[in-house]
Structures are given as structure tokens and as C-alpha cells.
């Protein structure tokens, strides 16, 4: 049964771990979920991702950054997400439109109403059925994220190089978005033990699946 689920949160909030755990649990139940992410969920997106997450803050103007995320999303929705939903798959997407509102809107200061409008155009109106916000303090998330980057020898650190206040604005932005759309969003504590957190998430997914039947 088609269901579009997104996971949102600051760096190091545990989205990727929870996405994997959800996918494994759904596979055990016989589903074949599509696991994807933004930026980078389409072929074009893989190239855009390199530009977007490598390098240093200030390399891209706010507007150039925004339009690259939107291009990534437009291609991803059209070529990957919509076809998967049309063939009745559950789609698990690590970041989506709310990340643009939190990062480019609340943190970079671009106009929120305009961003909502552009998001609608990029997604052809597609919205998630369910979104999880993995909330955690910016200090905690950043620490975890730096540890992961070091361990994986990753150069995907353009946002990790932003200062703490930037990440605090992103966190506050996500909280405001989630509170303003509390039908779609479930806010969870990203500092909880990953297995406990997973139990909360999978229960929510089951609930949505049973109400869709
Ligand atoms: P990731 O490391 O979670 O894959 O995300 C890459 C970075 O891109 C992350 O720091 C958040 C940022 N981002 C935006 O600024 N705007 C967006 O619309 C998206 C999808 C991600």
C-alpha cells in the first residue's frame, strides 16, 4: 500500500539509523519499501549532492543553494518517488520539503511563503502522509555528526561547518513546522535509545497503514 513517509531533523539527530530500522522492519513484514533521501535520491541528485554537501559555508549563494535543492527535489519526485507510490510502495525519505523550510527559510532567512510556493512547484503538489521530526539539541546532534564524518572519512561537512547558532535556528524551525502541522508530524526525542525510538516509529507507521486500508 502506497504511503509516503519522511524523516526530518538536524545533523546527527538519528534520521538515517531510524530510516534503516524502519526499512528492515517493513521488509520483515513482507513489504518492499523504497528507501531514498534528499539531496541525492535521483541520478541527477547524486551529482547535485556533491555540490550541496561538500565544500565550505559561503561557497554557494543562498539563492543558488535553494535552487539546487529544488532541482534535486523536482527530479527526485518525478523520476523516483511518484513512480514508487504509483506502484503501491511505501516510500521512506530521509529529508524532504521541511528541510528547505528549516534550513533555507528559518536558518538562512529566505521568505517562508515563497519557499512553500516553490516547494509545491518542485513536488507537483506531493506531500508526505507522515513525517517524523527527530528532535535533539544542536550541540548533541553536531557532536554525533562530527564523530560520524571522522569515522567515515567523509567530506560531506559543508553544513557541519556552520556555527552552533545556525543549527539552533534549524532546530527551532523544525519544531515550529512540526507544531503547526501536528496531523502530519510526529515529534520524537532523538536522544532516546535507537531501538526504543524505532518501536515508537514503527507503531506510528502501522497506525497510518491500518487507517489507509
Ligand atoms: P544529509 O547530510 O542529512 O543527507 O543532508 C545534507 C544537508 O543538506 C543537510 O545538512 C541539510 C541540507 N539540506 C538543506 O539545507 N535543504 C534541503 O532542502 C535539504 C533536503 C537538505
mmCIF file of C-alpha atoms and ligand atoms in Angstrom:
data_model
loop_
_atom_site.group_PDB
_atom_site.id
_atom_site.type_symbol
_atom_site.label_atom_id
_atom_site.label_comp_id
_atom_site.label_asym_id
_atom_site.label_seq_id
_atom_site.Cartn_x
_atom_site.Cartn_y
_atom_site.Cartn_z
ATOM 1 C CA UNK A 1 0.000 0.000 0.000
ATOM 2 C CA UNK A 2 1.382 3.406 -1.005
ATOM 3 C CA UNK A 3 2.495 5.555 1.919
ATOM 4 C CA UNK A 4 4.917 8.450 1.784
ATOM 5 C CA UNK A 5 6.949 8.883 4.975
ATOM 6 C CA UNK A 6 9.654 11.475 5.584
ATOM 7 C CA UNK A 7 12.218 11.760 8.377
ATOM 8 C CA UNK A 8 13.450 15.201 9.330
ATOM 9 C CA UNK A 9 15.831 16.685 11.856
ATOM 10 C CA UNK A 10 19.166 18.414 12.314
ATOM 11 C CA UNK A 11 22.528 16.789 11.588
ATOM 12 C CA UNK A 12 23.170 13.831 13.886
ATOM 13 C CA UNK A 13 19.549 13.512 15.022
ATOM 14 C CA UNK A 14 19.477 9.824 14.051
ATOM 15 C CA UNK A 15 17.350 10.007 10.873
ATOM 16 C CA UNK A 16 19.494 7.664 8.843
ATOM 17 C CA UNK A 17 19.591 4.993 11.564
ATOM 18 C CA UNK A 18 15.827 5.168 12.007
ATOM 19 C CA UNK A 19 15.235 5.059 8.250
ATOM 20 C CA UNK A 20 17.267 1.832 8.059
ATOM 21 C CA UNK A 21 15.489 0.273 11.048
ATOM 22 C CA UNK A 22 12.072 1.125 9.605
ATOM 23 C CA UNK A 23 13.014 -0.355 6.243
ATOM 24 C CA UNK A 24 14.227 -3.577 7.886
ATOM 25 C CA UNK A 25 11.064 -3.904 9.972
ATOM 26 C CA UNK A 26 8.800 -3.317 6.965
ATOM 27 C CA UNK A 27 10.775 -5.818 4.884
ATOM 28 C CA UNK A 28 10.296 -8.417 7.627
ATOM 29 C CA UNK A 29 6.567 -7.841 7.268
ATOM 30 C CA UNK A 30 6.795 -8.597 3.554
ATOM 31 C CA UNK A 31 6.797 -5.033 2.175
ATOM 32 C CA UNK A 32 9.478 -3.739 -0.212
ATOM 33 C CA UNK A 33 9.840 -0.104 0.821
ATOM 34 C CA UNK A 34 11.780 2.354 -1.292
ATOM 35 C CA UNK A 35 14.477 3.980 0.831
ATOM 36 C CA UNK A 36 15.637 7.279 -0.530
ATOM 37 C CA UNK A 37 16.985 10.666 0.512
ATOM 38 C CA UNK A 38 17.401 14.316 -0.365
ATOM 39 C CA UNK A 39 19.644 15.562 -1.664
ATOM 40 C CA UNK A 40 20.801 12.665 -3.827
ATOM 41 C CA UNK A 41 17.806 10.400 -4.437
ATOM 42 C CA UNK A 42 17.949 10.505 -8.242
ATOM 43 C CA UNK A 43 20.785 10.164 -10.747
ATOM 44 C CA UNK A 44 20.871 13.924 -11.258
ATOM 45 C CA UNK A 45 20.616 14.314 -7.495
ATOM 46 C CA UNK A 46 23.771 12.292 -6.902
ATOM 47 C CA UNK A 47 25.739 14.960 -8.776
ATOM 48 C CA UNK A 48 23.875 17.819 -7.086
ATOM 49 C CA UNK A 49 24.507 16.279 -3.667
ATOM 50 C CA UNK A 50 28.275 16.602 -4.132
ATOM 51 C CA UNK A 51 27.942 20.333 -4.770
ATOM 52 C CA UNK A 52 25.491 20.778 -1.895
ATOM 53 C CA UNK A 53 27.190 18.932 0.949
ATOM 54 C CA UNK A 54 30.896 19.296 0.187
ATOM 55 C CA UNK A 55 32.996 22.452 0.400
ATOM 56 C CA UNK A 56 32.540 25.200 2.938
ATOM 57 C CA UNK A 57 29.833 27.629 4.077
ATOM 58 C CA UNK A 58 29.695 30.618 1.765
ATOM 59 C CA UNK A 59 30.709 28.681 -1.367
ATOM 60 C CA UNK A 60 27.140 28.950 -2.661
ATOM 61 C CA UNK A 61 24.843 31.970 -2.530
ATOM 62 C CA UNK A 62 21.606 31.358 -0.591
ATOM 63 C CA UNK A 63 19.633 31.503 -3.810
ATOM 64 C CA UNK A 64 21.917 29.144 -5.747
ATOM 65 C CA UNK A 65 21.766 26.696 -2.842
ATOM 66 C CA UNK A 66 17.960 26.895 -2.772
ATOM 67 C CA UNK A 67 17.524 26.247 -6.478
ATOM 68 C CA UNK A 68 19.898 23.278 -6.404
ATOM 69 C CA UNK A 69 17.832 21.680 -3.604
ATOM 70 C CA UNK A 70 14.677 22.383 -5.593
ATOM 71 C CA UNK A 71 16.146 20.875 -8.767
ATOM 72 C CA UNK A 72 17.188 17.812 -6.775
ATOM 73 C CA UNK A 73 13.635 17.531 -5.383
ATOM 74 C CA UNK A 74 11.854 18.092 -8.688
ATOM 75 C CA UNK A 75 13.804 15.294 -10.382
ATOM 76 C CA UNK A 76 13.516 13.011 -7.351
ATOM 77 C CA UNK A 77 9.730 13.381 -7.092
ATOM 78 C CA UNK A 78 9.127 12.964 -10.808
ATOM 79 C CA UNK A 79 11.516 10.120 -11.503
ATOM 80 C CA UNK A 80 11.733 8.194 -8.224
ATOM 81 C CA UNK A 81 9.071 8.944 -5.597
ATOM 82 C CA UNK A 82 5.937 9.257 -7.738
ATOM 83 C CA UNK A 83 6.635 6.072 -9.735
ATOM 84 C CA UNK A 84 7.226 4.151 -6.484
ATOM 85 C CA UNK A 85 3.969 5.403 -4.935
ATOM 86 C CA UNK A 86 2.144 4.618 -8.179
ATOM 87 C CA UNK A 87 3.286 1.005 -7.834
ATOM 88 C CA UNK A 88 1.929 0.920 -4.267
ATOM 89 C CA UNK A 89 5.247 1.086 -2.443
ATOM 90 C CA UNK A 90 5.930 2.601 0.940
ATOM 91 C CA UNK A 91 8.492 5.376 0.429
ATOM 92 C CA UNK A 92 10.887 6.246 3.279
ATOM 93 C CA UNK A 93 12.616 9.524 2.505
ATOM 94 C CA UNK A 94 15.456 10.948 4.605
ATOM 95 C CA UNK A 95 14.673 14.716 4.357
ATOM 96 C CA UNK A 96 12.148 16.449 2.095
ATOM 97 C CA UNK A 97 10.382 19.821 1.772
ATOM 98 C CA UNK A 98 10.530 20.627 5.509
ATOM 99 C CA UNK A 99 14.332 20.668 5.334
ATOM 100 C CA UNK A 100 14.142 23.521 2.813
ATOM 101 C CA UNK A 101 11.835 25.470 5.133
ATOM 102 C CA UNK A 102 14.060 24.837 8.170
ATOM 103 C CA UNK A 103 17.495 25.397 6.548
ATOM 104 C CA UNK A 104 16.891 27.877 3.734
ATOM 105 C CA UNK A 105 13.924 29.549 5.498
ATOM 106 C CA UNK A 106 14.367 29.629 9.259
ATOM 107 C CA UNK A 107 18.180 29.450 9.278
ATOM 108 C CA UNK A 108 19.239 31.288 6.088
ATOM 109 C CA UNK A 109 16.372 33.772 6.290
ATOM 110 C CA UNK A 110 14.705 33.272 2.891
ATOM 111 C CA UNK A 111 10.992 34.081 2.753
ATOM 112 C CA UNK A 112 8.954 31.142 4.064
ATOM 113 C CA UNK A 113 5.820 31.744 1.998
ATOM 114 C CA UNK A 114 7.869 31.911 -1.161
ATOM 115 C CA UNK A 115 9.688 28.708 -0.207
ATOM 116 C CA UNK A 116 6.370 26.911 0.369
ATOM 117 C CA UNK A 117 5.258 28.013 -3.072
ATOM 118 C CA UNK A 118 8.489 26.807 -4.701
ATOM 119 C CA UNK A 119 8.301 23.505 -2.808
ATOM 120 C CA UNK A 120 4.796 22.956 -4.194
ATOM 121 C CA UNK A 121 6.061 23.524 -7.699
ATOM 122 C CA UNK A 122 9.056 21.212 -7.260
ATOM 123 C CA UNK A 123 6.916 18.408 -5.806
ATOM 124 C CA UNK A 124 3.960 18.838 -8.200
ATOM 125 C CA UNK A 125 1.902 19.146 -5.016
ATOM 126 C CA UNK A 126 3.020 15.846 -3.497
ATOM 127 C CA UNK A 127 3.068 15.917 0.311
ATOM 128 C CA UNK A 128 4.130 13.289 2.844
ATOM 129 C CA UNK A 129 1.420 11.233 4.558
ATOM 130 C CA UNK A 130 3.540 11.091 7.698
ATOM 131 C CA UNK A 131 6.650 12.963 8.838
ATOM 132 C CA UNK A 132 8.841 12.237 11.828
ATOM 133 C CA UNK A 133 10.831 15.004 13.449
ATOM 134 C CA UNK A 134 13.779 13.570 15.348
ATOM 135 C CA UNK A 135 14.424 16.397 17.732
ATOM 136 C CA UNK A 136 17.652 16.882 19.663
ATOM 137 C CA UNK A 137 19.766 19.800 20.939
ATOM 138 C CA UNK A 138 22.071 21.214 18.262
ATOM 139 C CA UNK A 139 25.196 20.546 20.401
ATOM 140 C CA UNK A 140 24.311 16.865 20.697
ATOM 141 C CA UNK A 141 23.496 16.389 17.022
ATOM 142 C CA UNK A 142 26.589 18.227 15.824
ATOM 143 C CA UNK A 143 28.868 16.197 18.075
ATOM 144 C CA UNK A 144 27.418 12.941 16.773
ATOM 145 C CA UNK A 145 27.644 14.165 13.211
ATOM 146 C CA UNK A 146 31.320 15.190 13.526
ATOM 147 C CA UNK A 147 32.124 11.761 15.000
ATOM 148 C CA UNK A 148 30.407 10.037 12.054
ATOM 149 C CA UNK A 149 32.191 12.220 9.477
ATOM 150 C CA UNK A 150 35.544 11.381 11.070
ATOM 151 C CA UNK A 151 34.794 7.675 11.281
ATOM 152 C CA UNK A 152 33.668 7.512 7.649
ATOM 153 C CA UNK A 153 36.433 9.890 6.470
ATOM 154 C CA UNK A 154 33.603 11.823 4.825
ATOM 155 C CA UNK A 155 33.936 15.228 3.204
ATOM 156 C CA UNK A 156 30.174 15.889 3.395
ATOM 157 C CA UNK A 157 30.630 18.581 6.016
ATOM 158 C CA UNK A 158 29.517 21.898 4.450
ATOM 159 C CA UNK A 159 26.647 22.274 6.933
ATOM 160 C CA UNK A 160 28.581 20.884 9.899
ATOM 161 C CA UNK A 161 30.966 23.832 9.425
ATOM 162 C CA UNK A 162 28.141 26.309 10.090
ATOM 163 C CA UNK A 163 28.188 27.703 13.632
ATOM 164 C CA UNK A 164 26.070 26.436 16.504
ATOM 165 C CA UNK A 165 23.531 29.275 16.256
ATOM 166 C CA UNK A 166 22.758 28.247 12.650
ATOM 167 C CA UNK A 167 21.912 24.713 13.794
ATOM 168 C CA UNK A 168 19.868 26.067 16.706
ATOM 169 C CA UNK A 169 17.785 28.076 14.227
ATOM 170 C CA UNK A 170 17.290 24.952 12.109
ATOM 171 C CA UNK A 171 16.120 23.014 15.176
ATOM 172 C CA UNK A 172 13.704 25.769 16.239
ATOM 173 C CA UNK A 173 12.407 25.969 12.665
ATOM 174 C CA UNK A 174 11.695 22.251 12.529
ATOM 175 C CA UNK A 175 9.872 22.420 15.869
ATOM 176 C CA UNK A 176 7.673 25.280 14.662
ATOM 177 C CA UNK A 177 6.876 23.453 11.425
ATOM 178 C CA UNK A 178 6.043 20.228 13.235
ATOM 179 C CA UNK A 179 3.833 22.001 15.780
ATOM 180 C CA UNK A 180 1.974 23.871 13.048
ATOM 181 C CA UNK A 181 1.193 20.626 11.191
ATOM 182 C CA UNK A 182 0.559 18.240 14.017
ATOM 183 C CA UNK A 183 -1.658 15.912 11.966
ATOM 184 C CA UNK A 184 1.200 15.032 9.642
ATOM 185 C CA UNK A 185 4.114 15.306 12.070
ATOM 186 C CA UNK A 186 5.162 13.110 14.969
ATOM 187 C CA UNK A 187 7.892 14.672 17.114
ATOM 188 C CA UNK A 188 10.205 12.209 18.854
ATOM 189 C CA UNK A 189 13.213 12.606 21.125
ATOM 190 C CA UNK A 190 16.299 11.855 19.027
ATOM 191 C CA UNK A 191 18.339 11.275 22.190
ATOM 192 C CA UNK A 192 16.367 8.163 23.113
ATOM 193 C CA UNK A 193 17.913 4.744 22.661
ATOM 194 C CA UNK A 194 17.663 3.922 18.907
ATOM 195 C CA UNK A 195 15.779 0.648 19.477
ATOM 196 C CA UNK A 196 13.203 2.348 21.757
ATOM 197 C CA UNK A 197 12.820 5.111 19.241
ATOM 198 C CA UNK A 198 12.312 2.579 16.483
ATOM 199 C CA UNK A 199 9.419 0.989 18.394
ATOM 200 C CA UNK A 200 7.655 4.375 18.520
ATOM 201 C CA UNK A 201 8.214 4.978 14.814
ATOM 202 C CA UNK A 202 7.096 1.551 13.613
ATOM 203 C CA UNK A 203 3.931 1.771 15.711
ATOM 204 C CA UNK A 204 3.069 5.104 14.097
ATOM 205 C CA UNK A 205 3.683 3.643 10.656
ATOM 206 C CA UNK A 206 1.425 0.662 11.435
ATOM 207 C CA UNK A 207 -1.288 3.046 12.619
ATOM 208 C CA UNK A 208 -1.154 5.007 9.363
ATOM 209 C CA UNK A 209 -1.128 1.833 7.305
ATOM 210 C CA UNK A 210 -4.200 0.475 9.074
ATOM 211 C CA UNK A 211 -6.144 3.742 8.668
ATOM 212 C CA UNK A 212 -5.317 3.744 4.942
ATOM 213 C CA UNK A 213 -6.773 0.253 4.406
HETATM 214 P P1 LIG B 1 22.135 14.889 4.982
HETATM 215 O O1 LIG B 1 23.529 15.002 5.460
HETATM 216 O O2 LIG B 1 21.122 14.725 6.051
HETATM 217 O O3 LIG B 1 21.983 13.929 3.882
HETATM 218 O O4 LIG B 1 21.690 16.317 4.342
HETATM 219 C C1 LIG B 1 22.501 17.084 3.605
HETATM 220 C C2 LIG B 1 22.443 18.519 4.050
HETATM 221 O O5 LIG B 1 21.551 19.268 3.222
HETATM 222 C C3 LIG B 1 21.974 18.732 5.470
HETATM 223 O O6 LIG B 1 22.951 19.495 6.128
HETATM 224 C C4 LIG B 1 20.722 19.564 5.355
HETATM 225 C C5 LIG B 1 20.802 20.187 3.999
HETATM 226 N N1 LIG B 1 19.524 20.425 3.320
HETATM 227 C C6 LIG B 1 19.089 21.728 3.118
HETATM 228 O O7 LIG B 1 19.741 22.678 3.536
HETATM 229 N N2 LIG B 1 17.932 21.920 2.435
HETATM 230 C C7 LIG B 1 17.180 20.907 1.928
HETATM 231 O O8 LIG B 1 16.126 21.139 1.303
HETATM 232 C C8 LIG B 1 17.651 19.551 2.140
HETATM 233 C C9 LIG B 1 16.869 18.408 1.586
HETATM 234 C C10 LIG B 1 18.822 19.357 2.841
#
